[in-house]
Amino acid sequence: MPSPQTETPGLELQSPKEAEESQTPAQGSRRTSSRKEPNAHCKDGTRLGLGTLRQAFSRASQRALTQVSKEDTGLFRRSSCSLFRSFRQDLDEGPAAGHFQATPEVPSGVMNGVSQQASTGAASEELKPEAEGKSVADLITERQLLAAFEQLLRLETRLVAEKASRTFEQDPTAFARRAMDVCLHYDGLAAELSAIVRETLGSDGVDAAVLAELARVVNAEEEAHPSPPDDGDFLRTPRHWRQHWEEAVRRSAQERVRRPGAGWASAAAEGASGLAQLLAELGVLVRRDLQKVRQEVQPAYAAAGFPAWEVYLRAFHSAVAQRLQELARDARGCEQLYVLLDWAANVYGSPDFLGPPGLALPAEPLPPLLAPDVWARLESDYTSFLEAKITSCFDNILQLEQSHWAAAKDPEVLQGLYQAPLSMDVHMLVAEHVKAAGAISAELEATTLRICTRALGLFVPRFEKAFLASEAVSEPHLGAYINACEELRTSILSRFPGTQEELEKPLVAATCSFQKHLLQGLQRELQPLFRVVCTRDWLTQDWLRPLMDKVVRFTGHLQRVAQPRAQETLQEVHRFVVREYLAQALKPRKRFWAMERMRGSQKMSLDAQAISDTFQGLGSEATWLDQAIQCVAEILGETYKDDIQRHLETLIRSYPDIRRDHILAILALRRLGCRRNQHLLQHTQDLLRAEAGVVGAEAPRGRVLFEEIKVPSAMAVRITCI
């Protein structure tokens, strides 16, 4: 890596001659100052007054502040404060303490000509160049950090020794000047360490040798100041440069993380796409920086035993967490909240984001990127917005379907079945949102599924009501929506079994409603055709053909309805035809006599066979209906009256829902005497009781026929029979 040199002006070490020349104007200043503050200088007039020293430091500090990063002023201020607290103690206890009016304040600047303003000849003698004729400031500027530190350490040690030998009892300000020079050079060295850390991840970077030098300096400082001394001397107090280095790394990470979206206004102004772009840039930057740390920075520090990878990793983790929480405070709407949650869970949370697989992570796990309470709040806000969004999406689906109805176009046929966009739209809506939530957390997935299920359960009855109230009700559309409900029921319940309890009921109810309306349309067409059954016109007309033609045409639509609903509907049509035929036959009319009764029996038998053959050809599996009309035809035409009982037994066993009134109506259709009728009624009554004890009071499920046939009261039928 190239090594750009950061100019960090410092205290240029002076020769004795230069020091004397530099003292002349300073002494003039002291004379001017002494007129205003008579006690601000020493009695012999040759020593610097502490007030004048403060002014010199202040002027130097103002120039230094223009070139030193603001981030380092805190450190300088702390070290300088420590310095001057020690000054006050030393000067108050020394013999010249009475000659000073006030303790000088602390300058926060460093390096930029401070020693030229504050140093005297004595100080210059102590801070003479020791490394190849270079001053400490030059060594720091050239980033010969270890040499600069070692030179400062020698000066510090010598100064502490001279203080202990009471060299400065007669001139405490000399100690102050030299101590300030040493302290400010230390601060300048610390500032250079911060600058190196700041430049490390920049575009130009820092040479690996400089990073290794930084690590050696920190180690040397820890070895030189292993623990605070007992005497509290400020010069011998550890400066904790390792902590300073770690803090510089944290500041560097924070600055780097805040670069993406520097012109970011707010989440409300930028929208979800702007937030996604910002997070994408943030992810790229963090990945690139951490990769640079692994490949270049960590190896440079490793020789000195510095845990650079862990420190940088924790610094970036903390900076990203802070940035994400700032963005979360302004996030609005379902999309923005999801972008944040998704980035935290799936981008930053991916296994290879912080490093390649197998990379050693810190022994102590990193804290969550977002605090649990922040994460819970984001999920809660997201689900609140999501609930409104899902409801709005279902409203849009309804409007889209209504536009199809208004266009008066038949639904499309795909793979032989009617298709409605409804099922695909709803399925995609539910599946996509549940899948997206599942990518973040299992809890959010379950919550999203409950929201979608509840919204769908409310939508289905609304849709059913709106469609049936429209003018678009037709066999193709009804068939399409029967298919749609079945597809939703099959796909959603199979994929999300937990929704069965909440979705089964509305979807089945809608399907049955559409089936019912599909059948009602056919029933309205067929109903008038049954009125001719068991009339004299019936004996001479081919009334059944037009009826069965309508049935065949209707079943053409059923072929485009998915199973098992198509078979259920076909069986219902089959049952309706047989039921209506018997209902018309059992109505009290003028009875057939002799030859008419025989012709009627034959006609009824032919009708029964034609109905059975037609529905069998259409695929109806309701073969249990075939005997009903045939048994009545055989009773009507039976010449051997004792066999009528056998036919009645077959009818009762085949259709357990038949009742006494139905038997009376059938006997009334067949002209018999009162005594025979009484005998047959008594026998059938016993059979009905026995059959009821076997199968229960109701017919088997799905085999209801006579129960839905209304006949006149038993007394009226009995009178007719007599």
Coordinates of C-alpha atoms in Angstrom, one line a residue, residues 370-599:
L370 CA -30.7 -4.7 16.1
A371 CA -31.7 -4.8 19.8
P372 CA -34.5 -7.3 20.4
D373 CA -36.9 -4.5 21.3
V374 CA -36.0 -2.6 18.1
W375 CA -36.5 -5.7 16.0
A376 CA -39.8 -6.5 17.7
R377 CA -41.0 -2.9 17.0
L378 CA -40.0 -3.1 13.3
E379 CA -41.8 -6.4 12.9
S380 CA -44.9 -5.1 14.6
D381 CA -44.9 -1.9 12.5
Y382 CA -44.4 -4.1 9.4
T383 CA -47.3 -6.4 10.1
S384 CA -49.6 -3.4 10.8
F385 CA -48.8 -1.9 7.5
L386 CA -49.0 -5.4 5.9
E387 CA -52.5 -6.0 7.1
A388 CA -53.7 -2.8 5.4
K389 CA -51.8 -3.6 2.2
I390 CA -53.2 -7.2 2.0
T391 CA -56.7 -5.9 2.3
S392 CA -56.0 -3.3 -0.4
C393 CA -54.6 -6.1 -2.6
F394 CA -57.8 -8.1 -2.3
D395 CA -59.8 -5.0 -3.1
N396 CA -57.8 -4.6 -6.3
I397 CA -58.4 -8.3 -7.2
L398 CA -62.1 -7.8 -6.8
Q399 CA -62.0 -4.7 -9.1
L400 CA -60.0 -6.6 -11.7
E401 CA -62.6 -9.4 -11.7
Q402 CA -65.4 -6.9 -12.0
S403 CA -63.7 -5.4 -15.1
H404 CA -63.7 -8.9 -16.6
W405 CA -67.5 -9.2 -15.9
A406 CA -68.1 -5.9 -17.5
A407 CA -66.3 -7.0 -20.6
A408 CA -68.8 -9.8 -20.9
K409 CA -66.1 -12.3 -22.0
D410 CA -66.2 -15.9 -21.2
P411 CA -63.3 -17.2 -19.1
E412 CA -60.3 -18.8 -20.7
V413 CA -60.0 -22.5 -21.0
L414 CA -56.6 -23.9 -20.0
Q415 CA -55.9 -27.6 -20.2
G416 CA -59.6 -28.3 -20.7
L417 CA -60.8 -26.4 -17.6
Y418 CA -62.3 -23.0 -17.1
Q419 CA -59.7 -20.6 -15.7
A420 CA -60.2 -17.4 -13.7
P421 CA -57.3 -15.1 -12.8
L422 CA -58.7 -15.0 -9.3
S423 CA -57.0 -18.2 -8.1
M424 CA -53.6 -17.3 -9.5
D425 CA -53.8 -13.8 -8.1
V426 CA -54.8 -14.9 -4.6
H427 CA -52.3 -17.7 -4.5
M428 CA -49.4 -15.5 -5.6
L429 CA -50.4 -12.8 -3.1
V430 CA -50.5 -15.2 -0.2
A431 CA -47.5 -17.2 -1.2
E432 CA -45.2 -14.3 -2.0
H433 CA -45.9 -12.4 1.3
V434 CA -45.5 -15.6 3.4
K435 CA -42.3 -16.6 1.6
A436 CA -40.9 -13.1 2.0
A437 CA -41.7 -13.0 5.7
G438 CA -40.3 -16.5 6.2
A439 CA -37.0 -15.3 4.8
I440 CA -36.8 -12.9 7.8
S441 CA -38.0 -15.1 10.7
A442 CA -40.3 -17.9 11.4
E443 CA -42.4 -15.7 13.7
L444 CA -42.9 -13.1 11.0
E445 CA -43.9 -15.9 8.6
A446 CA -46.5 -17.3 10.9
T447 CA -47.9 -13.8 11.6
T448 CA -48.1 -13.0 7.9
L449 CA -49.8 -16.3 7.2
R450 CA -52.5 -15.4 9.8
I451 CA -53.0 -12.0 8.2
C452 CA -53.4 -13.4 4.7
T453 CA -55.7 -16.2 5.9
R454 CA -57.9 -13.8 7.8
A455 CA -58.1 -11.4 4.9
L456 CA -58.8 -14.2 2.4
G457 CA -61.6 -15.6 4.7
L458 CA -63.2 -12.1 4.6
F459 CA -62.7 -11.7 0.9
V460 CA -64.3 -14.9 -0.3
P461 CA -67.9 -14.0 0.9
R462 CA -67.5 -10.5 -0.4
F463 CA -66.4 -11.8 -3.8
E464 CA -69.2 -14.4 -3.9
K465 CA -71.9 -11.7 -3.1
A466 CA -70.5 -9.3 -5.6
F467 CA -70.4 -11.9 -8.4
L468 CA -73.9 -13.3 -7.8
A469 CA -75.3 -9.8 -7.7
S470 CA -73.8 -9.0 -11.1
E471 CA -75.1 -9.7 -14.6
A472 CA -72.2 -11.9 -15.4
V473 CA -73.6 -15.0 -13.8
S474 CA -73.3 -17.8 -16.4
E475 CA -72.3 -21.4 -16.6
P476 CA -68.8 -20.7 -17.8
H477 CA -68.1 -18.1 -15.1
L478 CA -69.7 -20.2 -12.4
G479 CA -67.6 -23.1 -13.6
A480 CA -64.5 -21.0 -13.6
Y481 CA -65.1 -19.8 -10.0
I482 CA -65.8 -23.3 -8.8
N483 CA -62.4 -24.3 -10.2
A484 CA -60.8 -21.2 -8.6
C485 CA -62.2 -22.0 -5.2
E486 CA -61.0 -25.6 -5.5
E487 CA -57.6 -24.6 -6.6
L488 CA -57.2 -22.2 -3.7
R489 CA -58.4 -24.8 -1.3
T490 CA -56.1 -27.4 -2.6
S491 CA -53.0 -25.3 -3.1
I492 CA -53.1 -23.1 0.0
L493 CA -54.3 -25.8 2.4
S494 CA -51.7 -28.2 1.1
R495 CA -48.9 -25.7 1.3
F496 CA -50.0 -24.1 4.6
P497 CA -51.8 -26.8 6.6
G498 CA -52.3 -24.5 9.5
T499 CA -54.8 -22.4 7.6
Q500 CA -57.3 -25.3 7.2
E501 CA -59.6 -24.4 10.0
E502 CA -59.9 -20.7 8.9
L503 CA -60.0 -21.2 5.2
E504 CA -61.9 -24.5 4.7
K505 CA -65.3 -23.1 5.7
P506 CA -65.4 -20.0 3.5
L507 CA -64.0 -21.7 0.4
V508 CA -66.3 -24.7 0.7
A509 CA -69.2 -22.4 1.3
A510 CA -68.4 -20.4 -1.8
T511 CA -67.9 -23.5 -3.9
C512 CA -71.3 -24.9 -2.8
S513 CA -72.9 -21.6 -3.5
F514 CA -71.5 -21.5 -7.1
Q515 CA -72.6 -25.1 -7.6
K516 CA -76.1 -24.3 -6.3
H517 CA -76.4 -21.4 -8.7
L518 CA -75.1 -23.5 -11.6
L519 CA -77.8 -26.1 -10.9
Q520 CA -80.5 -23.6 -10.3
G521 CA -80.1 -22.3 -13.9
L522 CA -80.5 -25.8 -15.3
Q523 CA -83.4 -26.6 -13.0
R524 CA -85.3 -23.5 -14.2
E525 CA -85.0 -24.7 -17.7
L526 CA -86.0 -28.3 -17.0
Q527 CA -88.8 -27.7 -14.5
P528 CA -91.6 -27.0 -17.0
L529 CA -90.9 -30.1 -19.1
F530 CA -91.8 -32.4 -16.2
R531 CA -95.4 -31.3 -16.1
V532 CA -96.5 -33.7 -18.9
V533 CA -95.4 -36.8 -17.0
C534 CA -98.2 -39.3 -16.3
T535 CA -100.7 -37.4 -18.4
R536 CA -102.4 -38.7 -21.6
D537 CA -100.3 -36.4 -23.7
W538 CA -97.2 -38.0 -22.1
L539 CA -98.3 -41.4 -23.5
T540 CA -98.1 -40.0 -27.1
Q541 CA -95.3 -37.5 -27.0
D542 CA -91.5 -37.8 -27.0
W543 CA -91.1 -35.3 -24.2
L544 CA -87.9 -36.8 -22.8
R545 CA -85.6 -35.9 -25.8
P546 CA -85.6 -32.1 -25.4
L547 CA -85.1 -32.5 -21.6
M548 CA -82.1 -34.8 -22.1
D549 CA -80.7 -32.5 -24.8
K550 CA -80.6 -29.7 -22.3
V551 CA -78.9 -32.0 -19.8
V552 CA -76.2 -33.0 -22.4
R553 CA -75.5 -29.4 -23.3
F554 CA -75.2 -28.5 -19.6
T555 CA -72.7 -31.3 -19.0
G556 CA -70.6 -29.8 -21.7
H557 CA -69.8 -27.1 -19.2
L558 CA -69.2 -29.6 -16.5
Q559 CA -66.5 -31.2 -18.5
R560 CA -64.5 -27.9 -18.0
V561 CA -65.1 -28.1 -14.2
A562 CA -62.4 -29.7 -12.1
Q563 CA -63.1 -33.0 -10.3
P564 CA -64.6 -33.9 -7.9
R565 CA -66.9 -30.9 -8.2
A566 CA -67.9 -31.8 -11.8
Q567 CA -69.0 -35.3 -10.7
E568 CA -70.9 -34.0 -7.7
T569 CA -72.8 -31.5 -9.9
L570 CA -73.5 -34.2 -12.5
Q571 CA -74.9 -36.5 -9.8
E572 CA -77.0 -33.7 -8.6
V573 CA -78.5 -33.2 -12.1
H574 CA -79.1 -36.9 -12.3
R575 CA -80.8 -36.9 -8.9
F576 CA -82.9 -33.8 -9.8
V577 CA -84.2 -35.5 -13.0
V578 CA -85.2 -38.7 -11.2
R579 CA -86.7 -36.8 -8.3
E580 CA -88.8 -34.4 -10.5
Y581 CA -90.0 -37.3 -12.6
L582 CA -91.3 -39.2 -9.5
A583 CA -92.7 -36.0 -8.0
Q584 CA -94.8 -35.5 -11.1
A585 CA -95.8 -39.2 -11.3
L586 CA -97.0 -39.3 -7.7
K587 CA -99.2 -36.3 -7.9
P588 CA -102.9 -37.2 -7.7
R589 CA -104.4 -37.1 -11.2
K590 CA -107.1 -38.9 -13.1
R591 CA -105.9 -42.5 -12.8
F592 CA -105.1 -44.7 -15.8
W593 CA -107.4 -47.6 -16.5
A594 CA -106.7 -50.9 -17.9
M595 CA -104.8 -50.4 -21.2
E596 CA -103.7 -46.9 -20.4
R597 CA -102.1 -48.1 -17.2
M598 CA -100.2 -50.8 -19.2
R599 CA -99.1 -48.3 -21.8

